[in-house]
mmCIF file of C-alpha atoms in Angstrom:
data_model
loop_
_atom_site.group_PDB
_atom_site.id
_atom_site.type_symbol
_atom_site.label_atom_id
_atom_site.label_comp_id
_atom_site.label_asym_id
_atom_site.label_seq_id
_atom_site.Cartn_x
_atom_site.Cartn_y
_atom_site.Cartn_z
ATOM 1 C CA UNK F 87 -0.209 0.123 0.104
ATOM 2 C CA UNK F 88 1.536 3.176 -1.242
ATOM 3 C CA UNK F 89 0.455 6.811 0.095
ATOM 4 C CA UNK F 90 2.863 10.063 -1.373
ATOM 5 C CA UNK F 91 3.959 12.955 0.373
ATOM 6 C CA UNK F 92 5.112 16.330 -1.218
ATOM 7 C CA UNK F 93 4.234 19.460 -0.862
ATOM 8 C CA UNK F 94 3.643 22.086 -3.327
ATOM 9 C CA UNK F 95 5.872 25.864 -3.832
ATOM 10 C CA UNK F 96 2.314 27.638 -3.783
ATOM 11 C CA UNK F 97 1.357 29.846 -1.980
ATOM 12 C CA UNK F 98 -1.973 28.854 0.113
ATOM 13 C CA UNK F 99 -5.014 31.583 0.033
ATOM 14 C CA UNK F 100 -7.701 29.748 1.634
ATOM 15 C CA UNK F 101 -8.851 31.008 4.834
ATOM 16 C CA UNK F 102 -8.480 28.126 7.452
ATOM 17 C CA UNK F 103 -7.131 27.330 10.787
ATOM 18 C CA UNK F 104 -4.441 24.677 9.333
ATOM 19 C CA UNK F 105 -3.667 27.025 6.464
ATOM 20 C CA UNK F 106 0.299 26.485 5.754
ATOM 21 C CA UNK F 107 1.953 29.322 5.964
ATOM 22 C CA UNK F 108 5.697 27.886 6.023
ATOM 23 C CA UNK F 109 7.851 29.514 3.310
ATOM 24 C CA UNK F 110 11.366 28.303 1.222
ATOM 25 C CA UNK F 111 13.643 29.071 -1.356
ATOM 26 C CA UNK F 112 12.672 26.920 -5.278
ATOM 27 C CA UNK F 113 14.849 27.708 -8.345
ATOM 28 C CA UNK F 114 15.808 30.388 -6.616
ATOM 29 C CA UNK F 115 12.419 32.214 -5.946
ATOM 30 C CA UNK F 116 11.247 32.781 -2.517
ATOM 31 C CA UNK F 117 7.762 30.641 -2.455
ATOM 32 C CA UNK F 118 4.591 29.259 0.092
ATOM 33 C CA UNK F 119 5.186 26.309 0.871
ATOM 34 C CA UNK F 120 1.587 23.917 0.701
ATOM 35 C CA UNK F 121 -0.446 20.437 0.508
ATOM 36 C CA UNK F 122 -1.448 21.713 -3.023
ATOM 37 C CA UNK F 123 -2.384 18.210 -4.329
ATOM 38 C CA UNK F 124 -3.984 16.297 -0.990
ATOM 39 C CA UNK F 125 -0.788 14.488 -0.765
ATOM 40 C CA UNK F 126 -1.123 14.660 2.936
ATOM 41 C CA UNK F 127 -4.536 13.474 2.909
ATOM 42 C CA UNK F 128 -2.592 10.233 1.493
ATOM 43 C CA UNK F 129 -0.040 10.069 4.245
ATOM 44 C CA UNK F 130 -3.744 9.719 6.586
ATOM 45 C CA UNK F 131 -5.015 7.835 5.372
ATOM 46 C CA UNK F 132 -2.669 4.891 4.565
ATOM 47 C CA UNK F 133 -1.434 5.833 8.640
ATOM 48 C CA UNK F 134 -4.953 5.066 9.595
ATOM 49 C CA UNK F 135 -4.839 1.848 7.575
ATOM 50 C CA UNK F 136 -1.662 0.761 8.909
ATOM 51 C CA UNK F 137 -2.758 1.176 12.620
ATOM 52 C CA UNK F 138 -6.074 -0.817 11.902
ATOM 53 C CA UNK F 139 -4.332 -3.163 10.137
ATOM 54 C CA UNK F 140 -1.925 -3.745 13.393
ATOM 55 C CA UNK F 141 -4.707 -3.678 15.546
ATOM 56 C CA UNK F 142 -6.276 -6.911 13.615
ATOM 57 C CA UNK F 143 -2.904 -8.415 13.283
ATOM 58 C CA UNK F 144 -3.670 -11.772 13.858
ATOM 59 C CA UNK F 145 -6.466 -11.812 11.173
ATOM 60 C CA UNK F 146 -4.424 -9.741 8.615
ATOM 61 C CA UNK F 147 -3.216 -13.031 5.744
ATOM 62 C CA UNK F 148 -0.015 -12.468 4.673
ATOM 63 C CA UNK F 149 2.440 -9.291 4.845
ATOM 64 C CA UNK F 150 1.754 -5.476 4.306
ATOM 65 C CA UNK F 151 4.335 -2.572 3.093
ATOM 66 C CA UNK F 152 3.159 0.553 3.739
ATOM 67 C CA UNK F 153 5.582 2.417 1.401
ATOM 68 C CA UNK F 154 5.563 6.431 2.970
ATOM 69 C CA UNK F 155 7.118 7.573 -0.766
ATOM 70 C CA UNK F 156 8.678 10.881 -1.194
ATOM 71 C CA UNK F 157 9.108 13.017 -4.842
ATOM 72 C CA UNK F 158 6.267 11.908 -6.464
ATOM 73 C CA UNK F 159 6.082 15.379 -7.978
ATOM 74 C CA UNK F 160 9.661 15.398 -8.890
ATOM 75 C CA UNK F 161 13.281 14.952 -7.090
ATOM 76 C CA UNK F 162 15.495 17.980 -7.382
ATOM 77 C CA UNK F 163 16.756 18.883 -10.701
ATOM 78 C CA UNK F 164 19.963 16.026 -11.059
ATOM 79 C CA UNK F 165 18.869 14.218 -8.758
ATOM 80 C CA UNK F 166 16.583 10.559 -9.076
ATOM 81 C CA UNK F 167 13.817 9.970 -6.354
ATOM 82 C CA UNK F 168 10.326 9.400 -5.536
ATOM 83 C CA UNK F 169 9.497 5.695 -6.990
ATOM 84 C CA UNK F 170 11.415 5.188 -8.987
ATOM 85 C CA UNK F 171 14.362 4.940 -6.345
ATOM 86 C CA UNK F 172 12.706 3.560 -4.710
ATOM 87 C CA UNK F 173 11.847 0.580 -7.009
ATOM 88 C CA UNK F 174 15.891 0.692 -7.777
ATOM 89 C CA UNK F 175 16.607 -0.149 -3.709
ATOM 90 C CA UNK F 176 14.858 -2.945 -3.967
ATOM 91 C CA UNK F 177 11.104 -1.862 -1.297
ATOM 92 C CA UNK F 178 8.804 -4.271 -3.281
ATOM 93 C CA UNK F 179 11.960 -7.450 -3.379
ATOM 94 C CA UNK F 180 12.226 -7.626 1.034
ATOM 95 C CA UNK F 181 9.481 -9.146 1.093
ATOM 96 C CA UNK F 182 8.194 -9.711 -2.122
ATOM 97 C CA UNK F 183 5.255 -8.034 -3.177
ATOM 98 C CA UNK F 184 2.517 -9.487 -5.239
ATOM 99 C CA UNK F 185 0.292 -6.835 -5.635
ATOM 100 C CA UNK F 186 0.133 -2.738 -5.230
ATOM 101 C CA UNK F 187 -2.544 -0.584 -4.647
ATOM 102 C CA UNK F 188 -2.745 3.376 -4.065
ATOM 103 C CA UNK F 189 -5.203 6.282 -4.154
ATOM 104 C CA UNK F 190 -5.236 9.853 -5.313
ATOM 105 C CA UNK F 191 -7.933 12.228 -3.442
ATOM 106 C CA UNK F 192 -9.564 14.386 -5.930
ATOM 107 C CA UNK F 193 -10.884 17.826 -5.328
ATOM 108 C CA UNK F 194 -13.549 17.727 -8.638
ATOM 109 C CA UNK F 195 -14.740 14.656 -7.607
ATOM 110 C CA UNK F 196 -18.172 14.133 -5.172
ATOM 111 C CA UNK F 197 -16.641 13.080 -1.325
ATOM 112 C CA UNK F 198 -17.245 9.047 -0.618
ATOM 113 C CA UNK F 199 -17.521 8.837 -4.077
ATOM 114 C CA UNK F 200 -14.131 6.194 -5.557
ATOM 115 C CA UNK F 201 -13.389 6.391 -8.862
ATOM 116 C CA UNK F 202 -11.159 4.398 -11.241
ATOM 117 C CA UNK F 203 -10.260 2.577 -14.444
ATOM 118 C CA UNK F 204 -8.553 -0.225 -15.946
ATOM 119 C CA UNK F 205 -5.363 -0.443 -18.159
ATOM 120 C CA UNK F 206 -4.195 3.260 -18.946
ATOM 121 C CA UNK F 207 -5.056 5.259 -16.249
ATOM 122 C CA UNK F 208 -2.984 7.870 -16.139
ATOM 123 C CA UNK F 209 -0.071 9.099 -18.719
ATOM 124 C CA UNK F 210 3.258 8.593 -19.690
ATOM 125 C CA UNK F 211 5.086 12.556 -19.763
ATOM 126 C CA UNK F 212 8.297 12.635 -21.346
ATOM 127 C CA UNK F 213 10.060 16.034 -21.139
ATOM 128 C CA UNK F 214 11.957 17.433 -23.959
ATOM 129 C CA UNK F 215 14.395 19.919 -24.421
ATOM 130 C CA UNK F 216 14.930 21.358 -27.830
ATOM 131 C CA UNK F 217 17.861 22.630 -29.481
ATOM 132 C CA UNK F 218 17.923 24.598 -33.051
ATOM 133 C CA UNK F 219 21.160 26.244 -34.058
ATOM 134 C CA UNK F 220 21.463 28.086 -36.557
ATOM 135 C CA UNK F 221 23.244 31.074 -37.831
ATOM 136 C CA UNK F 222 23.415 34.641 -36.168
ATOM 137 C CA UNK F 223 23.050 37.767 -38.658
ATOM 138 C CA UNK F 224 21.341 41.346 -38.578
ATOM 139 C CA UNK F 225 17.882 41.170 -38.514
ATOM 140 C CA UNK F 226 18.088 44.061 -41.231
ATOM 141 C CA UNK F 227 19.441 40.861 -44.008
ATOM 142 C CA UNK F 228 18.022 37.703 -43.202
ATOM 143 C CA UNK F 229 19.594 36.436 -45.933
ATOM 144 C CA UNK F 230 22.551 36.094 -44.194
ATOM 145 C CA UNK F 231 21.133 34.260 -41.819
ATOM 146 C CA UNK F 232 20.028 30.346 -40.911
ATOM 147 C CA UNK F 233 17.298 31.849 -38.809
ATOM 148 C CA UNK F 234 16.305 29.315 -35.723
ATOM 149 C CA UNK F 235 13.015 31.571 -34.988
ATOM 150 C CA UNK F 236 11.720 30.767 -38.439
ATOM 151 C CA UNK F 237 12.616 27.208 -38.033
ATOM 152 C CA UNK F 238 11.109 26.397 -34.226
ATOM 153 C CA UNK F 239 8.388 27.804 -36.164
ATOM 154 C CA UNK F 240 7.835 25.551 -38.802
ATOM 155 C CA UNK F 241 8.858 22.979 -36.081
ATOM 156 C CA UNK F 242 6.318 24.059 -33.452
ATOM 157 C CA UNK F 243 3.485 23.562 -36.462
ATOM 158 C CA UNK F 244 4.526 20.409 -37.814
ATOM 159 C CA UNK F 245 4.169 18.591 -33.891
ATOM 160 C CA UNK F 246 1.087 20.015 -33.672
ATOM 161 C CA UNK F 247 0.366 17.334 -36.844
ATOM 162 C CA UNK F 248 1.630 14.365 -34.460
ATOM 163 C CA UNK F 249 -1.473 13.716 -32.712
ATOM 164 C CA UNK F 250 -4.167 15.078 -35.159
ATOM 165 C CA UNK F 251 -2.529 13.242 -37.831
ATOM 166 C CA UNK F 252 -0.438 9.985 -35.911
ATOM 167 C CA UNK F 253 -2.282 9.022 -33.001
ATOM 168 C CA UNK F 254 -5.253 6.782 -33.638
ATOM 169 C CA UNK F 255 -7.754 9.047 -31.115
ATOM 170 C CA UNK F 256 -10.576 6.536 -30.947
ATOM 171 C CA UNK F 257 -7.856 4.179 -29.087
ATOM 172 C CA UNK F 258 -5.879 6.277 -26.787
ATOM 173 C CA UNK F 259 -5.639 10.370 -26.632
ATOM 174 C CA UNK F 260 -2.192 12.061 -26.414
ATOM 175 C CA UNK F 261 -0.607 15.434 -26.161
ATOM 176 C CA UNK F 262 2.230 17.356 -27.585
ATOM 177 C CA UNK F 263 2.780 20.749 -25.841
ATOM 178 C CA UNK F 264 6.170 22.998 -26.726
ATOM 179 C CA UNK F 265 5.235 24.599 -23.263
ATOM 180 C CA UNK F 266 8.509 27.198 -23.232
ATOM 181 C CA UNK F 267 10.671 28.601 -26.480
ATOM 182 C CA UNK F 268 13.355 30.712 -25.598
ATOM 183 C CA UNK F 269 15.967 32.623 -28.384
ATOM 184 C CA UNK F 270 16.680 35.811 -29.082
ATOM 185 C CA UNK F 271 17.367 39.378 -26.935
ATOM 186 C CA UNK F 272 16.591 41.799 -29.832
ATOM 187 C CA UNK F 273 14.153 42.726 -32.291
ATOM 188 C CA UNK F 274 16.799 43.234 -34.903
ATOM 189 C CA UNK F 275 19.111 40.486 -33.841
ATOM 190 C CA UNK F 276 19.025 37.058 -35.548
ATOM 191 C CA UNK F 277 20.174 34.505 -32.574
ATOM 192 C CA UNK F 278 22.172 31.661 -33.273
ATOM 193 C CA UNK F 279 20.022 29.756 -30.814
ATOM 194 C CA UNK F 280 16.572 28.925 -29.684
ATOM 195 C CA UNK F 281 15.375 26.217 -26.912
ATOM 196 C CA UNK F 282 12.497 24.953 -26.622
ATOM 197 C CA UNK F 283 10.880 22.068 -23.487
ATOM 198 C CA UNK F 284 8.188 19.953 -24.878
ATOM 199 C CA UNK F 285 5.763 17.749 -23.388
ATOM 200 C CA UNK F 286 4.006 14.873 -24.305
ATOM 201 C CA UNK F 287 1.333 12.642 -22.808
ATOM 202 C CA UNK F 288 0.555 9.091 -23.969
ATOM 203 C CA UNK F 289 -1.927 6.408 -22.641
ATOM 204 C CA UNK F 290 0.730 2.871 -24.629
ATOM 205 C CA UNK F 291 4.226 2.343 -24.732
ATOM 206 C CA UNK F 292 3.911 2.346 -28.728
ATOM 207 C CA UNK F 293 2.198 5.555 -28.847
ATOM 208 C CA UNK F 294 5.228 6.916 -26.574
ATOM 209 C CA UNK F 295 7.803 5.452 -28.895
ATOM 210 C CA UNK F 296 5.934 6.421 -31.957
ATOM 211 C CA UNK F 297 5.584 9.685 -30.900
ATOM 212 C CA UNK F 298 8.959 10.432 -30.032
ATOM 213 C CA UNK F 299 10.553 8.572 -33.455
ATOM 214 C CA UNK F 300 8.233 11.420 -35.271
ATOM 215 C CA UNK F 301 9.619 14.333 -32.929
ATOM 216 C CA UNK F 302 12.748 13.122 -34.083
ATOM 217 C CA UNK F 303 12.042 13.107 -37.263
ATOM 218 C CA UNK F 304 9.761 16.268 -37.366
ATOM 219 C CA UNK F 305 12.374 18.155 -35.746
ATOM 220 C CA UNK F 306 15.825 16.738 -37.622
ATOM 221 C CA UNK F 307 14.524 17.177 -41.306
ATOM 222 C CA UNK F 308 12.789 20.427 -40.606
ATOM 223 C CA UNK F 309 16.223 21.649 -39.469
ATOM 224 C CA UNK F 310 18.265 20.055 -41.892
ATOM 225 C CA UNK F 311 16.350 21.952 -44.477
ATOM 226 C CA UNK F 312 16.963 25.078 -43.793
ATOM 227 C CA UNK F 313 20.411 24.856 -43.096
ATOM 228 C CA UNK F 314 19.994 24.239 -39.047
ATOM 229 C CA UNK F 315 21.294 21.939 -36.887
ATOM 230 C CA UNK F 316 18.838 20.250 -33.808
ATOM 231 C CA UNK F 317 19.536 18.370 -30.773
ATOM 232 C CA UNK F 318 16.795 16.804 -28.512
ATOM 233 C CA UNK F 319 17.757 16.060 -24.887
ATOM 234 C CA UNK F 320 15.020 13.805 -23.130
ATOM 235 C CA UNK F 321 15.327 14.959 -19.213
ATOM 236 C CA UNK F 322 15.487 11.377 -17.806
ATOM 237 C CA UNK F 323 13.430 13.191 -14.168
ATOM 238 C CA UNK F 324 10.586 14.336 -15.604
ATOM 239 C CA UNK F 325 10.036 11.066 -17.577
ATOM 240 C CA UNK F 326 7.406 8.799 -16.209
ATOM 241 C CA UNK F 327 5.528 5.984 -17.616
ATOM 242 C CA UNK F 328 1.640 5.359 -18.480
ATOM 243 C CA UNK F 329 0.075 4.284 -15.133
ATOM 244 C CA UNK F 330 -1.908 1.454 -16.087
ATOM 245 C CA UNK F 331 -4.160 -0.954 -13.874
ATOM 246 C CA UNK F 332 -4.375 -4.580 -14.468
ATOM 247 C CA UNK F 333 -7.630 -5.240 -16.034
ATOM 248 C CA UNK F 334 -7.890 -8.765 -14.075
ATOM 249 C CA UNK F 335 -6.326 -7.206 -10.704
ATOM 250 C CA UNK F 336 -8.524 -4.585 -11.203
ATOM 251 C CA UNK F 337 -11.934 -6.420 -11.915
ATOM 252 C CA UNK F 338 -11.262 -8.680 -8.724
ATOM 253 C CA UNK F 339 -10.609 -6.047 -6.553
ATOM 254 C CA UNK F 340 -13.709 -3.736 -7.669
ATOM 255 C CA UNK F 341 -15.811 -5.289 -4.986
ATOM 256 C CA UNK F 342 -13.538 -3.888 -2.147
ATOM 257 C CA UNK F 343 -13.857 -0.482 -3.552
ATOM 258 C CA UNK F 344 -17.801 -1.171 -3.749
ATOM 259 C CA UNK F 345 -17.983 -2.193 -0.136
ATOM 260 C CA UNK F 346 -15.514 0.910 1.295
ATOM 261 C CA UNK F 347 -18.343 3.470 0.110
ATOM 262 C CA UNK F 348 -22.000 4.318 0.562
ATOM 263 C CA UNK F 349 -21.230 6.434 -2.567
ATOM 264 C CA UNK F 350 -20.521 5.480 -6.193
ATOM 265 C CA UNK F 351 -17.722 3.256 -7.428
ATOM 266 C CA UNK F 352 -17.329 4.877 -11.123
ATOM 267 C CA UNK F 353 -15.392 4.549 -14.198
ATOM 268 C CA UNK F 354 -13.251 7.263 -15.030
ATOM 269 C CA UNK F 355 -12.090 8.737 -17.947
ATOM 270 C CA UNK F 356 -8.280 8.441 -18.759
ATOM 271 C CA UNK F 357 -5.886 11.497 -17.046
ATOM 272 C CA UNK F 358 -3.481 13.469 -18.826
ATOM 273 C CA UNK F 359 -1.354 13.932 -15.980
ATOM 274 C CA UNK F 360 1.169 11.283 -15.048
ATOM 275 C CA UNK F 361 1.730 9.644 -11.764
ATOM 276 C CA UNK F 362 5.124 7.304 -10.815
ATOM 277 C CA UNK F 363 2.828 4.867 -8.826
ATOM 278 C CA UNK F 364 3.774 3.562 -12.658
ATOM 279 C CA UNK F 365 7.165 2.776 -11.327
ATOM 280 C CA UNK F 366 5.722 0.244 -8.847
ATOM 281 C CA UNK F 367 2.961 -1.192 -12.156
ATOM 282 C CA UNK F 368 6.057 -1.731 -14.263
ATOM 283 C CA UNK F 369 6.838 -4.529 -11.438
ATOM 284 C CA UNK F 370 3.872 -6.421 -9.974
ATOM 285 C CA UNK F 371 0.218 -5.506 -11.162
ATOM 286 C CA UNK F 372 -0.680 -2.765 -9.642
ATOM 287 C CA UNK F 373 -4.135 -0.881 -9.049
ATOM 288 C CA UNK F 374 -4.438 3.011 -8.459
ATOM 289 C CA UNK F 375 -7.949 4.681 -7.808
ATOM 290 C CA UNK F 376 -9.468 7.529 -6.950
ATOM 291 C CA UNK F 377 -11.339 9.268 -3.688
ATOM 292 C CA UNK F 378 -13.553 12.124 -4.064
ATOM 293 C CA UNK F 379 -12.967 15.259 -1.862
ATOM 294 C CA UNK F 380 -14.884 17.741 -3.106
ATOM 295 C CA UNK F 381 -17.084 18.822 -0.505
ATOM 296 C CA UNK F 382 -20.821 18.353 -0.491
ATOM 297 C CA UNK F 383 -22.939 20.285 -2.420
ATOM 298 C CA UNK F 384 -20.031 21.986 -4.455
ATOM 299 C CA UNK F 385 -20.385 22.150 -7.861
ATOM 300 C CA UNK F 386 -17.704 20.616 -9.407
ATOM 301 C CA UNK F 387 -16.567 22.505 -12.453
ATOM 302 C CA UNK F 388 -15.776 25.278 -9.981
ATOM 303 C CA UNK F 389 -13.465 23.231 -7.911
ATOM 304 C CA UNK F 390 -9.923 24.650 -7.405
ATOM 305 C CA UNK F 391 -8.126 22.764 -9.472
ATOM 306 C CA UNK F 392 -5.112 20.477 -7.856
ATOM 307 C CA UNK F 393 -1.413 22.856 -7.723
ATOM 308 C CA UNK F 394 -3.891 25.803 -6.855
ATOM 309 C CA UNK F 395 -3.629 28.434 -4.088
ATOM 310 C CA UNK F 396 -7.097 27.355 -3.502
ATOM 311 C CA UNK F 397 -7.538 23.782 -3.723
ATOM 312 C CA UNK F 398 -9.063 22.617 -1.005
ATOM 313 C CA UNK F 399 -10.392 19.052 -0.416
ATOM 314 C CA UNK F 400 -13.255 17.454 2.495
ATOM 315 C CA UNK F 401 -11.521 15.351 4.530
ATOM 316 C CA UNK F 402 -14.797 14.174 6.699
ATOM 317 C CA UNK F 403 -14.969 10.806 4.213
ATOM 318 C CA UNK F 404 -10.780 9.689 4.554
ATOM 319 C CA UNK F 405 -12.194 6.499 5.855
ATOM 320 C CA UNK F 406 -13.156 5.595 2.781
ATOM 321 C CA UNK F 407 -10.076 5.331 1.377
ATOM 322 C CA UNK F 408 -8.677 3.560 4.629
ATOM 323 C CA UNK F 409 -11.875 0.801 4.930
ATOM 324 C CA UNK F 410 -10.909 0.479 0.775
ATOM 325 C CA UNK F 411 -7.201 -0.090 1.192
ATOM 326 C CA UNK F 412 -7.957 -3.043 4.237
ATOM 327 C CA UNK F 413 -10.991 -4.612 1.928
ATOM 328 C CA UNK F 414 -8.446 -4.758 -1.254
ATOM 329 C CA UNK F 415 -6.242 -5.906 1.817
ATOM 330 C CA UNK F 416 -8.262 -9.091 2.687
ATOM 331 C CA UNK F 417 -9.636 -9.692 -0.234
ATOM 332 C CA UNK F 418 -6.520 -9.735 -2.657
ATOM 333 C CA UNK F 419 -5.589 -12.234 0.086
ATOM 334 C CA UNK F 420 -8.735 -14.820 0.168
ATOM 335 C CA UNK F 421 -8.205 -14.623 -3.750
ATOM 336 C CA UNK F 422 -5.123 -15.389 -3.421
ATOM 337 C CA UNK F 423 -5.958 -19.034 -1.803
#
């Protein structure tokens, strides 16, 4: 059973008795520190589960591994951390883990409701740096340049055809986003170099490989056609595989989720967000599900989003998460027999 513990560099705006007032330095900026994604509730749920199962230890059919994981939001730059690091250090080996379960609180799902999805549930994420190198020149004499800005513009437009023309969107969605482009210092200087940052979201290993291959082809050939040079750097610290729920395990464990709540257990659409729970699922069958935290009577469409200063959840139904974890433990053990 796994929970993550990260806070985020966000300054809380909620007027609450437990409002975070801490600050820190992040990326050389003074920022707030806020549990703006609900990981504190994940920790509370897993600690509650540990307490319940410890009290019922004589009835627990097997060994339970409780994983309290840092750095789901990503390790510090240049470091390895989170689920990937814990797997490398053997968290699933001693004792040998046979199945893993995790949850995430969700601010726009009604409190007490559980949602899940067999198969690809949350996207694989790849972060790329794309560098285009041309030839600098005076902006009044562009024929003397190899313009990396024009080349980058052509690349950005062409990259949009990957989702619209190469991905079979009847099976899985995908996202190709250029989130940053940096180059040049003034209007009358054509620069030598442009850097772009891209994020990719896919829901299968084959789609991930295809999208990466298409990006490489488009970048390389477009740059070459303009006489420029190109380089693509994968930022591995920001790569998470697909959060893939084992379909057979999800089907067998559904009664455990249903018994945990008097509210509904529903199927959910795939999420283009990513989760490093996926590194565990590469090694053992896993089920990752979502617990509603929207305060009763609130409109889901108006719920403050995760990672924002106004994020808030209703913690009155966190016991549903405890019940779900406990039910999963016992149902898995019974079915194993």
